PDB file of C-alpha atoms in Angstrom:
ATOM      1  CA  LYS T  63     112.296  -2.649  66.264  1.00 96.00           C
ATOM      2  CA  ARG T  64     114.884  -5.302  65.542  1.00 97.00           C
ATOM      3  CA  ALA T  65     117.582  -3.186  67.176  1.00 97.00           C
ATOM      4  CA  ASP T  66     115.604  -3.166  70.429  1.00 97.00           C
ATOM      5  CA  LEU T  67     115.453  -6.969  70.465  1.00 97.00           C
ATOM      6  CA  THR T  68     119.143  -7.442  69.727  1.00 96.00           C
ATOM      7  CA  GLU T  69     120.109  -4.924  72.393  1.00 93.00           C
ATOM      8  CA  TRP T  70     117.933  -6.688  74.972  1.00 93.00           C
ATOM      9  CA  HIS T  71     119.495 -10.026  74.035  1.00 92.00           C
ATOM     10  CA  ARG T  72     123.031  -8.584  74.201  1.00 89.00           C
ATOM     11  CA  THR T  73     122.308  -7.102  77.637  1.00 90.00           C
ATOM     12  CA  TRP T  74     120.857 -10.171  79.359  1.00 90.00           C
ATOM     13  CA  PHE T  75     122.295 -13.203  77.535  1.00 91.00           C
ATOM     14  CA  VAL T  76     125.871 -13.369  78.831  1.00 91.00           C
ATOM     15  CA  PRO T  77     127.685 -16.400  80.256  1.00 91.00           C
ATOM     16  CA  ASN T  78     128.317 -14.848  83.673  1.00 88.00           C
ATOM     17  CA  ASN T  79     124.543 -14.409  84.013  1.00 85.00           C
ATOM     18  CA  THR T  80     123.785 -17.993  82.985  1.00 89.00           C
ATOM     19  CA  THR T  81     123.236 -21.376  84.593  1.00 92.00           C
ATOM     20  CA  VAL T  82     123.256 -24.455  82.368  1.00 93.00           C
ATOM     21  CA  ILE T  83     120.898 -27.252  83.455  1.00 95.00           C
ATOM     22  CA  VAL T  84     121.044 -30.572  81.633  1.00 94.00           C
ATOM     23  CA  THR T  85     118.850 -33.596  82.321  1.00 94.00           C
ATOM     24  CA  GLY T  86     119.199 -36.898  80.509  1.00 93.00           C
ATOM     25  CA  ASP T  87     121.392 -39.908  79.892  1.00 94.00           C
ATOM     26  CA  VAL T  88     124.708 -38.038  79.924  1.00 94.00           C
ATOM     27  CA  THR T  89     127.749 -37.736  82.155  1.00 95.00           C
ATOM     28  CA  LEU T  90     129.658 -34.586  83.079  1.00 94.00           C
ATOM     29  CA  LYS T  91     132.686 -35.994  81.246  1.00 96.00           C
ATOM     30  CA  GLN T  92     130.648 -36.239  78.044  1.00 96.00           C
ATOM     31  CA  LEU T  93     128.870 -32.947  78.567  1.00 96.00           C
ATOM     32  CA  VAL T  94     131.688 -30.486  79.282  1.00 96.00           C
ATOM     33  CA  PRO T  95     133.410 -30.781  75.868  1.00 96.00           C
ATOM     34  CA  GLU T  96     130.062 -30.177  74.141  1.00 95.00           C
ATOM     35  CA  LEU T  97     129.406 -27.118  76.278  1.00 95.00           C
ATOM     36  CA  GLU T  98     132.881 -25.800  75.531  1.00 95.00           C
ATOM     37  CA  ARG T  99     132.335 -26.350  71.821  1.00 95.00           C
ATOM     38  CA  ALA T 100     128.971 -24.596  71.849  1.00 94.00           C
ATOM     39  CA  PHE T 101     129.686 -21.751  74.266  1.00 93.00           C
ATOM     40  CA  GLY T 102     133.460 -21.489  74.583  1.00 92.00           C
ATOM     41  CA  ALA T 103     133.684 -18.320  72.502  1.00 93.00           C
ATOM     42  CA  TRP T 104     130.841 -16.623  74.375  1.00 92.00           C
ATOM     43  CA  LYS T 105     132.183 -13.398  75.876  1.00 90.00           C
ATOM     44  CA  ALA T 106     131.347 -12.252  79.382  1.00 90.00           C
ATOM     45  CA  GLY T 107     129.568  -8.960  79.885  1.00 88.00           C
ATOM     46  CA  ALA T 108     128.109  -6.669  82.509  1.00 87.00           C
ATOM     47  CA  THR T 109     124.936  -8.036  84.093  1.00 83.00           C
ATOM     48  CA  PRO T 110     122.332  -5.457  85.125  1.00 84.00           C
ATOM     49  CA  LYS T 111     120.231  -6.163  88.194  1.00 83.00           C
ATOM     50  CA  LYS T 112     116.544  -6.903  87.798  1.00 81.00           C
ATOM     51  CA  ASN T 113     114.122  -4.584  89.527  1.00 81.00           C
ATOM     52  CA  LEU T 114     112.667  -6.616  92.378  1.00 80.00           C
ATOM     53  CA  ALA T 115     111.722  -3.663  94.557  1.00 83.00           C
ATOM     54  CA  THR T 116     109.070  -4.405  97.143  1.00 89.00           C
ATOM     55  CA  VAL T 117     105.615  -3.110  96.280  1.00 90.00           C
ATOM     56  CA  PRO T 118     102.978  -2.228  98.891  1.00 93.00           C
ATOM     57  CA  ARG T 119     100.492  -4.834 100.037  1.00 93.00           C
ATOM     58  CA  THR T 120      97.257  -4.894  98.078  1.00 94.00           C
ATOM     59  CA  ALA T 121      94.700  -2.395  99.333  1.00 94.00           C
ATOM     60  CA  GLY T 122      91.798  -4.630  98.337  1.00 93.00           C
ATOM     61  CA  LYS T 123      88.160  -3.602  98.577  1.00 94.00           C
ATOM     62  CA  LYS T 124      87.754  -3.407  94.812  1.00 97.00           C
ATOM     63  CA  VAL T 125      85.726  -5.401  92.286  1.00 98.00           C
ATOM     64  CA  TYR T 126      86.218  -5.305  88.529  1.00 97.00           C
ATOM     65  CA  LEU T 127      83.189  -6.431  86.518  1.00 98.00           C
ATOM     66  CA  ILE T 128      83.626  -7.323  82.845  1.00 97.00           C
ATOM     67  CA  ASP T 129      80.483  -7.897  80.843  1.00 95.00           C
ATOM     68  CA  LYS T 130      80.137 -11.051  78.739  1.00 94.00           C
ATOM     69  CA  PRO T 131      76.491 -11.095  77.624  1.00 94.00           C
ATOM     70  CA  ASP T 132      74.776 -14.491  77.652  1.00 95.00           C
ATOM     71  CA  ALA T 133      77.795 -16.231  79.179  1.00 96.00           C
ATOM     72  CA  PRO T 134      76.665 -19.528  80.769  1.00 96.00           C
ATOM     73  CA  GLN T 135      79.389 -19.207  83.416  1.00 97.00           C
ATOM     74  CA  SER T 136      81.049 -16.471  85.446  1.00 98.00           C
ATOM     75  CA  LEU T 137      84.829 -16.374  85.672  1.00 98.00           C
ATOM     76  CA  LEU T 138      85.896 -15.447  89.200  1.00 98.00           C
ATOM     77  CA  VAL T 139      89.376 -14.291  90.170  1.00 98.00           C
ATOM     78  CA  ALA T 140      90.401 -13.238  93.680  1.00 98.00           C
ATOM     79  CA  ALA T 141      93.966 -11.999  94.117  1.00 98.00           C
ATOM     80  CA  HIS T 142      96.396 -10.040  96.261  1.00 98.00           C
ATOM     81  CA  ILE T 143     100.157  -9.522  96.546  1.00 97.00           C
ATOM     82  CA  SER T 144     101.828 -11.996  98.908  1.00 96.00           C
ATOM     83  CA  GLU T 145     105.343 -13.026  99.973  1.00 94.00           C
ATOM     84  CA  THR T 146     108.423 -13.539  97.813  1.00 91.00           C
ATOM     85  CA  GLY T 147     109.529 -16.974  96.665  1.00 89.00           C
ATOM     86  CA  GLY T 148     112.022 -19.070  98.625  1.00 88.00           C
ATOM     87  CA  GLN T 149     110.700 -18.349 102.120  1.00 90.00           C
ATOM     88  CA  PRO T 150     112.309 -20.179 105.093  1.00 91.00           C
ATOM     89  CA  ASP T 151     108.967 -21.923 105.679  1.00 94.00           C
ATOM     90  CA  GLU T 152     108.395 -22.644 101.975  1.00 93.00           C
ATOM     91  CA  LEU T 153     107.652 -26.345 102.606  1.00 94.00           C
ATOM     92  CA  ALA T 154     104.902 -25.423 105.058  1.00 96.00           C
ATOM     93  CA  ILE T 155     103.524 -22.872 102.583  1.00 96.00           C
ATOM     94  CA  GLU T 156     103.551 -25.417  99.774  1.00 94.00           C
ATOM     95  CA  SER T 157     101.887 -28.077 101.913  1.00 96.00           C
ATOM     96  CA  VAL T 158      99.048 -25.948 103.262  1.00 97.00           C
ATOM     97  CA  LEU T 159      98.296 -24.311  99.902  1.00 97.00           C
ATOM     98  CA  ARG T 160      98.193 -27.623  98.029  1.00 96.00           C
ATOM     99  CA  ASN T 161      95.570 -28.737 100.517  1.00 97.00           C
ATOM    100  CA  PHE T 162      93.768 -25.395 100.134  1.00 98.00           C
ATOM    101  CA  GLY T 163      93.579 -25.179  96.349  1.00 97.00           C
ATOM    102  CA  GLY T 164      96.252 -27.165  94.533  1.00 95.00           C
ATOM    103  CA  ILE T 165      94.935 -30.705  94.208  1.00 94.00           C
ATOM    104  CA  SER T 166      91.726 -32.429  93.141  1.00 93.00           C
ATOM    105  CA  THR T 167      90.694 -33.002  96.779  1.00 94.00           C
ATOM    106  CA  SER T 168      91.625 -29.532  98.021  1.00 97.00           C
ATOM    107  CA  ARG T 169      89.315 -27.505 100.249  1.00 98.00           C
ATOM    108  CA  LEU T 170      88.244 -25.370  97.307  1.00 98.00           C
ATOM    109  CA  MET T 171      87.495 -28.382  95.108  1.00 98.00           C
ATOM    110  CA  ARG T 172      85.649 -30.223  97.867  1.00 97.00           C
ATOM    111  CA  ASN T 173      83.465 -27.187  98.429  1.00 98.00           C
ATOM    112  CA  LEU T 174      82.595 -25.828  94.986  1.00 98.00           C
ATOM    113  CA  ARG T 175      82.880 -28.953  92.849  1.00 98.00           C
ATOM    114  CA  LEU T 176      82.478 -32.106  94.925  1.00 97.00           C
ATOM    115  CA  ASP T 177      79.879 -30.806  97.383  1.00 97.00           C
ATOM    116  CA  LYS T 178      77.957 -28.149  95.449  1.00 98.00           C
ATOM    117  CA  HIS T 179      78.656 -28.980  91.775  1.00 98.00           C
ATOM    118  CA  TRP T 180      78.850 -25.289  90.854  1.00 98.00           C
ATOM    119  CA  THR T 181      82.123 -25.580  88.937  1.00 98.00           C
ATOM    120  CA  TYR T 182      84.209 -28.079  87.033  1.00 97.00           C
ATOM    121  CA  GLY T 183      87.395 -26.910  88.706  1.00 97.00           C
ATOM    122  CA  VAL T 184      88.856 -24.291  91.033  1.00 98.00           C
ATOM    123  CA  ARG T 185      92.456 -23.562  91.968  1.00 98.00           C
ATOM    124  CA  GLY T 186      94.064 -21.336  94.539  1.00 98.00           C
ATOM    125  CA  GLY T 187      97.601 -20.641  95.684  1.00 97.00           C
ATOM    126  CA  LEU T 188     100.781 -18.745  94.901  1.00 96.00           C
ATOM    127  CA  ASN T 189     102.247 -18.254  91.448  1.00 91.00           C
ATOM    128  CA  GLU T 190     105.971 -18.975  91.284  1.00 87.00           C
ATOM    129  CA  ALA T 191     108.245 -15.937  91.260  1.00 86.00           C
ATOM    130  CA  ARG T 192     111.555 -14.889  92.759  1.00 83.00           C
ATOM    131  CA  GLY T 193     110.051 -11.595  93.852  1.00 88.00           C
ATOM    132  CA  GLN T 194     106.691 -10.979  95.472  1.00 93.00           C
ATOM    133  CA  ARG T 195     104.170 -13.581  94.385  1.00 94.00           C
ATOM    134  CA  PRO T 196     100.476 -13.128  93.694  1.00 96.00           C
ATOM    135  CA  PHE T 197      98.049 -15.211  95.720  1.00 98.00           C
ATOM    136  CA  ILE T 198      95.300 -16.104  93.244  1.00 98.00           C
ATOM    137  CA  ILE T 199      92.069 -18.092  93.252  1.00 98.00           C
ATOM    138  CA  SER T 200      90.420 -18.700  89.887  1.00 98.00           C
ATOM    139  CA  THR T 201      87.348 -20.627  88.829  1.00 98.00           C
ATOM    140  CA  ALA T 202      84.424 -20.566  86.405  1.00 98.00           C
ATOM    141  CA  VAL T 203      81.045 -21.156  88.044  1.00 98.00           C
ATOM    142  CA  GLN T 204      77.514 -21.484  86.713  1.00 97.00           C
ATOM    143  CA  THR T 205      76.000 -18.037  86.270  1.00 98.00           C
ATOM    144  CA  ASP T 206      73.160 -18.451  88.756  1.00 97.00           C
ATOM    145  CA  LYS T 207      75.649 -19.315  91.537  1.00 98.00           C
ATOM    146  CA  THR T 208      78.016 -16.381  91.046  1.00 98.00           C
ATOM    147  CA  LYS T 209      77.185 -14.511  94.246  1.00 98.00           C
ATOM    148  CA  GLU T 210      76.994 -17.713  96.273  1.00 98.00           C
ATOM    149  CA  SER T 211      80.369 -18.906  94.954  1.00 98.00           C
ATOM    150  CA  ILE T 212      82.038 -15.641  95.936  1.00 98.00           C
ATOM    151  CA  LEU T 213      80.697 -16.066  99.464  1.00 98.00           C
ATOM    152  CA  GLU T 214      82.094 -19.595  99.613  1.00 98.00           C
ATOM    153  CA  LEU T 215      85.503 -18.449  98.378  1.00 98.00           C
ATOM    154  CA  ILE T 216      85.578 -15.730 101.040  1.00 98.00           C
ATOM    155  CA  GLN T 217      84.703 -18.321 103.664  1.00 98.00           C
ATOM    156  CA  GLU T 218      87.484 -20.642 102.460  1.00 98.00           C
ATOM    157  CA  MET T 219      90.067 -17.837 102.470  1.00 98.00           C
ATOM    158  CA  ARG T 220      89.121 -16.850 105.998  1.00 98.00           C
ATOM    159  CA  GLY T 221      89.232 -20.513 106.959  1.00 98.00           C
ATOM    160  CA  VAL T 222      92.786 -21.141 105.770  1.00 98.00           C
ATOM    161  CA  ALA T 223      93.905 -17.777 107.197  1.00 97.00           C
ATOM    162  CA  GLY T 224      92.947 -18.918 110.687  1.00 96.00           C
ATOM    163  CA  ALA T 225      89.213 -19.411 111.113  1.00 97.00           C
ATOM    164  CA  ARG T 226      89.438 -23.148 110.250  1.00 97.00           C
ATOM    165  CA  PRO T 227      92.980 -24.384 110.915  1.00 97.00           C
ATOM    166  CA  ILE T 228      94.164 -27.599 109.319  1.00 97.00           C
ATOM    167  CA  ALA T 229      94.238 -30.400 111.900  1.00 97.00           C
ATOM    168  CA  GLY T 230      93.668 -34.088 112.540  1.00 96.00           C
ATOM    169  CA  GLU T 231      92.983 -36.327 109.563  1.00 96.00           C
ATOM    170  CA  GLU T 232      93.017 -33.403 107.152  1.00 96.00           C
ATOM    171  CA  PHE T 233      96.589 -32.607 108.229  1.00 96.00           C
ATOM    172  CA  ALA T 234      97.608 -36.275 107.971  1.00 95.00           C
ATOM    173  CA  SER T 235      96.068 -36.524 104.498  1.00 94.00           C
ATOM    174  CA  ALA T 236      97.869 -33.378 103.324  1.00 93.00           C
ATOM    175  CA  MET T 237     101.204 -34.773 104.497  1.00 93.00           C
ATOM    176  CA  ARG T 238     100.581 -38.103 102.776  1.00 92.00           C
ATOM    177  CA  ASN T 239      99.779 -36.269  99.560  1.00 90.00           C
ATOM    178  CA  GLN T 240     103.030 -34.315  99.759  1.00 90.00           C
ATOM    179  CA  THR T 241     105.226 -37.404 100.126  1.00 90.00           C
ATOM    180  CA  LEU T 242     103.515 -40.416  98.540  1.00 89.00           C
ATOM    181  CA  GLY T 243     103.325 -38.677  95.175  1.00 84.00           C
ATOM    182  CA  LEU T 244     107.067 -38.013  94.992  1.00 85.00           C
ATOM    183  CA  PRO T 245     107.954 -40.985  92.705  1.00 85.00           C
ATOM    184  CA  GLY T 246     105.466 -39.755  90.120  1.00 87.00           C
ATOM    185  CA  ARG T 247     106.352 -36.123  90.666  1.00 86.00           C
ATOM    186  CA  PHE T 248     109.872 -36.604  89.324  1.00 87.00           C
ATOM    187  CA  ASP T 249     109.296 -39.282  86.694  1.00 89.00           C
ATOM    188  CA  SER T 250     110.137 -37.119  83.663  1.00 93.00           C
ATOM    189  CA  LEU T 251     113.157 -35.154  82.464  1.00 95.00           C
ATOM    190  CA  ASN T 252     111.055 -32.009  82.409  1.00 95.00           C
ATOM    191  CA  ALA T 253     110.155 -32.476  86.087  1.00 93.00           C
ATOM    192  CA  LEU T 254     113.825 -32.947  87.013  1.00 93.00           C
ATOM    193  CA  GLU T 255     114.727 -29.837  85.046  1.00 95.00           C
ATOM    194  CA  ASN T 256     112.075 -27.796  86.837  1.00 93.00           C
ATOM    195  CA  ALA T 257     113.340 -29.041  90.203  1.00 92.00           C
ATOM    196  CA  ALA T 258     116.849 -27.906  89.290  1.00 94.00           C
ATOM    197  CA  LEU T 259     115.473 -24.524  88.203  1.00 93.00           C
ATOM    198  CA  SER T 260     113.892 -24.138  91.636  1.00 91.00           C
ATOM    199  CA  LEU T 261     117.247 -24.790  93.300  1.00 92.00           C
ATOM    200  CA  VAL T 262     118.822 -22.033  91.192  1.00 91.00           C
ATOM    201  CA  ASN T 263     115.991 -19.512  91.352  1.00 88.00           C
ATOM    202  CA  TYR T 264     115.365 -19.707  95.093  1.00 88.00           C
ATOM    203  CA  GLY T 265     118.830 -20.590  96.362  1.00 88.00           C
ATOM    204  CA  TYR T 266     117.822 -23.913  97.882  1.00 90.00           C
ATOM    205  CA  PRO T 267     120.653 -26.242  98.968  1.00 91.00           C
ATOM    206  CA  ASP T 268     121.677 -28.990  96.541  1.00 91.00           C
ATOM    207  CA  ASP T 269     120.151 -31.685  98.784  1.00 93.00           C
ATOM    208  CA  TYR T 270     116.783 -29.881  99.052  1.00 92.00           C
ATOM    209  CA  TYR T 271     114.866 -32.550  97.163  1.00 90.00           C
ATOM    210  CA  ALA T 272     116.933 -35.423  98.567  1.00 91.00           C
ATOM    211  CA  LYS T 273     115.727 -34.378 102.027  1.00 92.00           C
ATOM    212  CA  TYR T 274     112.296 -33.243 100.828  1.00 92.00           C
ATOM    213  CA  ALA T 275     110.264 -36.183 102.182  1.00 92.00           C
ATOM    214  CA  SER T 276     111.880 -36.198 105.622  1.00 94.00           C
ATOM    215  CA  SER T 277     111.575 -32.410 105.846  1.00 94.00           C
ATOM    216  CA  VAL T 278     107.869 -32.579 105.010  1.00 93.00           C
ATOM    217  CA  ARG T 279     107.270 -35.364 107.541  1.00 93.00           C
ATOM    218  CA  ALA T 280     108.857 -33.168 110.218  1.00 96.00           C
ATOM    219  CA  LEU T 281     106.293 -30.397 109.672  1.00 97.00           C
ATOM    220  CA  THR T 282     103.562 -29.802 112.240  1.00 97.00           C
ATOM    221  CA  ALA T 283     100.013 -28.587 111.805  1.00 97.00           C
ATOM    222  CA  ASP T 284     100.941 -25.416 113.718  1.00 97.00           C
ATOM    223  CA  GLN T 285     103.660 -24.652 111.168  1.00 98.00           C
ATOM    224  CA  LEU T 286     101.240 -25.043 108.264  1.00 97.00           C
ATOM    225  CA  ASN T 287      98.636 -22.830 109.897  1.00 98.00           C
ATOM    226  CA  ALA T 288     101.193 -20.147 110.769  1.00 98.00           C
ATOM    227  CA  ALA T 289     102.412 -20.153 107.153  1.00 97.00           C
ATOM    228  CA  ALA T 290      98.869 -19.797 105.837  1.00 97.00           C
ATOM    229  CA  LYS T 291      98.216 -16.750 108.021  1.00 97.00           C
ATOM    230  CA  ARG T 292     101.305 -15.039 106.593  1.00 96.00           C
ATOM    231  CA  ILE T 293     100.402 -15.833 102.997  1.00 97.00           C
ATOM    232  CA  VAL T 294      96.606 -15.422 102.740  1.00 98.00           C
ATOM    233  CA  HIS T 295      95.008 -12.041 103.496  1.00 97.00           C
ATOM    234  CA  PRO T 296      91.254 -12.185 102.769  1.00 97.00           C
ATOM    235  CA  ASP T 297      90.682  -8.476 103.439  1.00 96.00           C
ATOM    236  CA  GLU T 298      93.262  -7.467 100.812  1.00 97.00           C
ATOM    237  CA  VAL T 299      91.684  -9.353  97.918  1.00 97.00           C
ATOM    238  CA  ILE T 300      90.805  -7.670  94.630  1.00 98.00           C
ATOM    239  CA  TRP T 301      88.028  -9.399  92.683  1.00 98.00           C
ATOM    240  CA  ILE T 302      87.595  -9.791  88.936  1.00 98.00           C
ATOM    241  CA  VAL T 303      84.331 -11.175  87.594  1.00 98.00           C
ATOM    242  CA  VAL T 304      83.711 -11.860  83.906  1.00 97.00           C
ATOM    243  CA  GLY T 305      80.145 -12.832  83.108  1.00 97.00           C
ATOM    244  CA  ASP T 306      76.655 -11.799  82.075  1.00 97.00           C
ATOM    245  CA  LEU T 307      76.357  -8.683  84.212  1.00 96.00           C
ATOM    246  CA  LYS T 308      72.637  -8.261  83.673  1.00 96.00           C
ATOM    247  CA  LYS T 309      72.259 -11.500  85.645  1.00 98.00           C
ATOM    248  CA  VAL T 310      75.039 -11.269  88.222  1.00 98.00           C
ATOM    249  CA  GLU T 311      75.919  -7.616  88.873  1.00 97.00           C
ATOM    250  CA  ALA T 312      73.158  -6.846  91.345  1.00 97.00           C
ATOM    251  CA  GLY T 313      73.999  -9.849  93.488  1.00 97.00           C
ATOM    252  CA  ILE T 314      77.701  -8.992  93.526  1.00 98.00           C
ATOM    253  CA  ARG T 315      76.990  -5.407  94.578  1.00 97.00           C
ATOM    254  CA  GLU T 316      74.856  -6.716  97.464  1.00 97.00           C
ATOM    255  CA  LEU T 317      77.968  -8.346  98.921  1.00 97.00           C
ATOM    256  CA  GLY T 318      79.584  -4.974  99.671  1.00 96.00           C
ATOM    257  CA  LEU T 319      83.058  -6.094  98.647  1.00 97.00           C
ATOM    258  CA  GLY T 320      84.213  -2.548  97.943  1.00 96.00           C
ATOM    259  CA  GLU T 321      84.366  -0.155  95.009  1.00 97.00           C
ATOM    260  CA  VAL T 322      82.852  -1.672  91.867  1.00 97.00           C
ATOM    261  CA  VAL T 323      84.437  -0.823  88.497  1.00 96.00           C
ATOM    262  CA  ARG T 324      82.376  -1.911  85.504  1.00 95.00           C
ATOM    263  CA  TYR T 325      83.684  -2.627  82.020  1.00 86.00           C
ATOM    264  CA  SER T 326      81.709  -3.488  78.891  1.00 69.00           C
ATOM    265  CA  GLY T 327      82.651  -3.961  75.260  1.00 58.00           C
ATOM    266  CA  GLU T 328      86.243  -3.724  74.093  1.00 60.00           C
ATOM    267  CA  MET T 329      88.873  -2.992  76.737  1.00 51.00           C
TER     268      MET T 329
END
């Protein structure tokens, strides 16, 4: 009801629970009077704490199948609970996961798209959150390569978790990607705003992005591989597959990924 919405707004939207971020052609001298005019009468209030209690690690060994008859592709999702945002080794985490599944030449893309042509795109990594983050891989693959694609994704997860450490030219390429793209990464007001939001959300120092390139260049392959082992846990993955189950279910069950839960029709 409307009363529920107004109460929620009254509870959370208070000035002592607020950070103002402004990007654009403006100076602090110009900005402060406008902020005072707009928000000067805003009264402080109590700020409840958000529930960021730690949840257990994902048990894994479960597959959810959702039937989509005659679908030409199968949607694959592999996911588990991982670490909270703002880790001390966050730069190493970011670097290794971009190389794993965050760019067009990532390990996942090189495997499923560039080498095998089974998908148009595949991504894998951590979603942003202040609390525990989900590690997620998602892709849509041609129906007749559903089982095979799952096997490749398992192989890639085990690889980044330690079976195939990043090294040599792959490490050098990942580091170049992290730094050479910086001018384009922050070429819009929206990008600058998002960078400032990261500073606030994760408690990074004010010079985090000013020192970003030099900090990345100081990383070693061992640091990236150690970060990946902490973040990616192949045996804890839960799978979701949406597709034509009359064509793909038998093959998925043959993989022995764990308990299979089947859905059909409206959920």
